[in-house]
CSV table of C-alpha atoms in Angstrom, one decimal:
chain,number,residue,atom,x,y,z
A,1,UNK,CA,205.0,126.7,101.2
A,2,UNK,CA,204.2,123.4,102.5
A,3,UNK,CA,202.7,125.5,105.7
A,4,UNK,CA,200.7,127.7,103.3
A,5,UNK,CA,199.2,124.3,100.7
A,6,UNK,CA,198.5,122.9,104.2
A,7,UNK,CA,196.9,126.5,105.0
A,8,UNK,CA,195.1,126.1,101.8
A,9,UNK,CA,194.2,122.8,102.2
A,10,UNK,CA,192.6,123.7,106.0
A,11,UNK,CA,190.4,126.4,104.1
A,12,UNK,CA,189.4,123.8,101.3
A,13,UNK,CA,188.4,121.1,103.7
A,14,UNK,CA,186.5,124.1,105.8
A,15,UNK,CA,184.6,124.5,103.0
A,16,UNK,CA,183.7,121.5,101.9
A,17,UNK,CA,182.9,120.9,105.3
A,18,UNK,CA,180.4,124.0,105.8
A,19,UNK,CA,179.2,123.3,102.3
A,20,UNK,CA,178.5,119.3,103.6
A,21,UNK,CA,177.1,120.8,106.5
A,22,UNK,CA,174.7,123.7,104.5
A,23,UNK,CA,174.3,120.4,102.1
A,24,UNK,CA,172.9,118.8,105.2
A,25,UNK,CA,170.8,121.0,106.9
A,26,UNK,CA,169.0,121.7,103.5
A,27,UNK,CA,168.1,118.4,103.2
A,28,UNK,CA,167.6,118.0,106.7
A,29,UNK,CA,164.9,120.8,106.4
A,30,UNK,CA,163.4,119.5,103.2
A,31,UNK,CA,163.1,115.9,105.0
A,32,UNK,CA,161.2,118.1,108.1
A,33,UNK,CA,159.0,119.9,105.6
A,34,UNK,CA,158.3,116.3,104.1
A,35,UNK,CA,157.9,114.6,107.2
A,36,UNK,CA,155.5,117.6,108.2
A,37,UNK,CA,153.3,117.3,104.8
A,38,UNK,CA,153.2,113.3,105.2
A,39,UNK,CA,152.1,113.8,108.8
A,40,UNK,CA,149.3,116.3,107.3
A,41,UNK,CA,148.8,113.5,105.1
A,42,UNK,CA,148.6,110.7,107.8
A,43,UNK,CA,146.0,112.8,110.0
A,44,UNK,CA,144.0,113.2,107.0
A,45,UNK,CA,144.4,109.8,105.9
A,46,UNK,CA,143.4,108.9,109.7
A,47,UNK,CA,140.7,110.8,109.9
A,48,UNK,CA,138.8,110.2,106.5
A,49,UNK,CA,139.2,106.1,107.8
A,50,UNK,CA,137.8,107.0,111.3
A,51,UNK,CA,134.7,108.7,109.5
A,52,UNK,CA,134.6,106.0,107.0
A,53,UNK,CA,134.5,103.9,109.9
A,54,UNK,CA,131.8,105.5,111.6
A,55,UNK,CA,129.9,105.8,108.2
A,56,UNK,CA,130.6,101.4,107.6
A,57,UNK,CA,128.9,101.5,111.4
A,58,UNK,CA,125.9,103.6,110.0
A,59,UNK,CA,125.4,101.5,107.6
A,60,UNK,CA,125.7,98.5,109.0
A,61,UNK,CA,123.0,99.5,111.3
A,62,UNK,CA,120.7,100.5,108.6
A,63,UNK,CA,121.1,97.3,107.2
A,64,UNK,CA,120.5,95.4,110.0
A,65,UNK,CA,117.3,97.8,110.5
A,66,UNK,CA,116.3,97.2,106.9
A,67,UNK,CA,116.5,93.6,107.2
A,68,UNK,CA,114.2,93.8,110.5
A,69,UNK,CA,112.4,95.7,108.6
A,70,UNK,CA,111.9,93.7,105.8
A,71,UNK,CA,111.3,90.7,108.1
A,72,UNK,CA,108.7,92.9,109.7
A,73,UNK,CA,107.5,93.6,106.4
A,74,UNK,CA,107.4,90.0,105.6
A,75,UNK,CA,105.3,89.4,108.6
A,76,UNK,CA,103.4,92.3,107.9
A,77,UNK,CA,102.2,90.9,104.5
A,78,UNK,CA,101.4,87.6,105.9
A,79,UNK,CA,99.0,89.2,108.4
A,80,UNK,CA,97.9,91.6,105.9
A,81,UNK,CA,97.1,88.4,103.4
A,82,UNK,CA,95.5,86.5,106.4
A,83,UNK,CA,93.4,89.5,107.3
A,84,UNK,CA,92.4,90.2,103.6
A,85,UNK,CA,91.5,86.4,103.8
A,86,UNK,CA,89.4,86.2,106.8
A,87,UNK,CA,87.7,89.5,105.5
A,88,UNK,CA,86.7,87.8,102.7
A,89,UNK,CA,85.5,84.7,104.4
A,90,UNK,CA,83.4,87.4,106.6
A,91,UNK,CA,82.1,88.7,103.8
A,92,UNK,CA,80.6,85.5,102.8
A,93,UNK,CA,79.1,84.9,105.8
A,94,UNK,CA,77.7,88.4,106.2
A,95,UNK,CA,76.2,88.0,102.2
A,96,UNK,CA,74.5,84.7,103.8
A,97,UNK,CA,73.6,86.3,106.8
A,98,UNK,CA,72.0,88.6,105.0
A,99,UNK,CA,70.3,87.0,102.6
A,100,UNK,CA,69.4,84.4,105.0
A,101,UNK,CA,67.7,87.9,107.0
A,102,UNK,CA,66.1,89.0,103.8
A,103,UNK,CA,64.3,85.6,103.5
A,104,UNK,CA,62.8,85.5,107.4
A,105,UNK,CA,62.0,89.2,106.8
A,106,UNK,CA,60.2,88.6,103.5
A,107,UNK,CA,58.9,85.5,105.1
A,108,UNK,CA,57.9,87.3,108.3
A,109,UNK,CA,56.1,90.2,106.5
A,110,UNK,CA,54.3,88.3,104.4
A,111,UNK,CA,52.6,86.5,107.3
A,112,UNK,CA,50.7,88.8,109.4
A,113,UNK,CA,49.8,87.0,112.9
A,114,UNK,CA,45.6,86.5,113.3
A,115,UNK,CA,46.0,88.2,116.1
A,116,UNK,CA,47.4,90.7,115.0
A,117,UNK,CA,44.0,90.7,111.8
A,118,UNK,CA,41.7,90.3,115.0
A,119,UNK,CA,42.6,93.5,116.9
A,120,UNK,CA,42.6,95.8,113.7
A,121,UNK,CA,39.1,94.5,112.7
A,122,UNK,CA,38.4,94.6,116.2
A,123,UNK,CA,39.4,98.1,116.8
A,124,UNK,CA,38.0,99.1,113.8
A,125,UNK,CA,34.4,97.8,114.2
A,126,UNK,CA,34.0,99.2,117.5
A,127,UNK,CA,36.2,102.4,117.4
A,128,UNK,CA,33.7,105.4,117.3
A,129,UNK,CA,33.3,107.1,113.7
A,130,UNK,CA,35.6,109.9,114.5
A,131,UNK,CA,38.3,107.9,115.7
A,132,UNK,CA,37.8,105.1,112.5
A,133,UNK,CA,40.3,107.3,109.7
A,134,UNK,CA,43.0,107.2,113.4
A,135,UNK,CA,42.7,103.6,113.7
A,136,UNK,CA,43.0,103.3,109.8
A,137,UNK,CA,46.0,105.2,109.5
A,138,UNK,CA,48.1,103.1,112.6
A,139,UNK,CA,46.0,99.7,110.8
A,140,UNK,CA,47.5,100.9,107.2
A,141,UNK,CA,51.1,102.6,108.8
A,142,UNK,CA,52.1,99.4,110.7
A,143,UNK,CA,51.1,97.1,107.3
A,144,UNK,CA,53.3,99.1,105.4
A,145,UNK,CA,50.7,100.6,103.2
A,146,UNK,CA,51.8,103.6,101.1
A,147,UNK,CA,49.9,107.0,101.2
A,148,UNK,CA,48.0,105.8,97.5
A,149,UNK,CA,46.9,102.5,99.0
A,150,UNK,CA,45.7,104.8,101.9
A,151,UNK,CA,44.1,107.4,100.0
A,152,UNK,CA,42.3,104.6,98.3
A,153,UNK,CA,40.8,103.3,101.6
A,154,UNK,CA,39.9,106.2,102.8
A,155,UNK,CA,37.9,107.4,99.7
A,156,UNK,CA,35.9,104.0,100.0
A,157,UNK,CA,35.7,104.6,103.9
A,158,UNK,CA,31.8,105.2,103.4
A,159,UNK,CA,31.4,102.3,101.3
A,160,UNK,CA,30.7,98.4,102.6
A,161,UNK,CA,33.7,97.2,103.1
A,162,UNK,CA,32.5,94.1,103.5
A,163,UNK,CA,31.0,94.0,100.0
A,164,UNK,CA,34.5,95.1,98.7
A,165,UNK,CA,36.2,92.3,99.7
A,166,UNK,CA,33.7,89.5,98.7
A,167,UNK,CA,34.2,90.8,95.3
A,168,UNK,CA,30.9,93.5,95.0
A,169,UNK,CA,33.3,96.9,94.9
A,170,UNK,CA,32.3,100.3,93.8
A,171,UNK,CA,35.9,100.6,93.5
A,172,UNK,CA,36.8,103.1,90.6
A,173,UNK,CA,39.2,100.9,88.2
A,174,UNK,CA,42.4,103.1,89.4
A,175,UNK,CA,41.5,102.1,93.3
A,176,UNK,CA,40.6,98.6,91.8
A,177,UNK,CA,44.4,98.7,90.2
A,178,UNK,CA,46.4,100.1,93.4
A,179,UNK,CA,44.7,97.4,95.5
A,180,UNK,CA,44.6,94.5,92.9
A,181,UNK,CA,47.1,91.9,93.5
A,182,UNK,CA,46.8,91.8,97.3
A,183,UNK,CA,46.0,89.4,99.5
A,184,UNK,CA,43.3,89.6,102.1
A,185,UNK,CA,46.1,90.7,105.3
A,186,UNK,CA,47.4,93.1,102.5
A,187,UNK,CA,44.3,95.1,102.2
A,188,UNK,CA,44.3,95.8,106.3
């Protein structure tokens, strides 16, 4: 009996054993399938830092860039302010300019060179009677008359002109009006 409790007792701790053992290899394999899903974990984990990484790089870069940019934009402004500024100094100096033009213009067409008087009347006097309304229209075209004034000289082309400008006119009083007002190198 002793040889069958020690039998008994063989079987019991050869159970326990293979239970300890099944006990083992079940935790053994839950520890793998752990280890497995925390590995899946870890490469996931590794990879989402990697592309944060890469994406901290990005935007460091872009914020560098930015800040070159903004510098550049800073600049930009400047130049864009001084521009604007010497613009409106040139705009100054282009309203004097022209004003300053407008006045030797006026200035200059207001004096007519005798000259100038002397080789109209000149050309006039001597230019044969069919050529006098050609001369008359380059005399009345380079002084700027306008087609009224000119009608009005030619309608009086028969007349003394002479006469006309001492002050004896057979002027009609709308010729008289048209030409009133000017001065004697205005009515050539």
């Amino acid at each position: 009996s002793c040889q069958a409790s020690l039998t008994n007792l063989q079987i019991v701790l050869e159970q326990f054993q293979q239970d300890r053992e099944g006990h083992a290899a079940e935790i053994q394999d839950q520890y793998k399938r752990d280890l497995t899903l925390i590995s899946g974990k870890l490469k996931e984990a590794n990879l989402t830092i990697s592309l944060l990484e890469a994406r901290v790089s990005e935007i460091k870069i872009i914020e560098e860039d930015f800040k070159a940019s903004r510098e550049d934009s800073k600049s930009k402004d400047e130049r864009i302010k001084s521009l604007q500024h010497e613009v409106s100094k040139l705009d100054v100096a282009l309203k004097v300019a022209q004003e300053g033009l407008q006045k030797v213009r006026t200035s200059a067409d207001d004096k007519v060179e005798r000259s100038l008087i002397k080789a109209f009347f000149t050309q006039y006097i001597t230019a044969p009677d069919n050529r006098k309304p050609e001369v008359l229209r380059l005399m009345t075209s380079i002084l700027n008359y306008s087609e009224e004034e000119l009608e009005v000289l030619q309608r009086t082309k028969d007349k003394k002109w002479l006469s006309n400008l001492l002050g004896h006119s057979s002027l009609s009083a709308t010729d008289k009006d048209v030409l009133s007002g000017q001065s004697f190198s205005e009515l050539f």
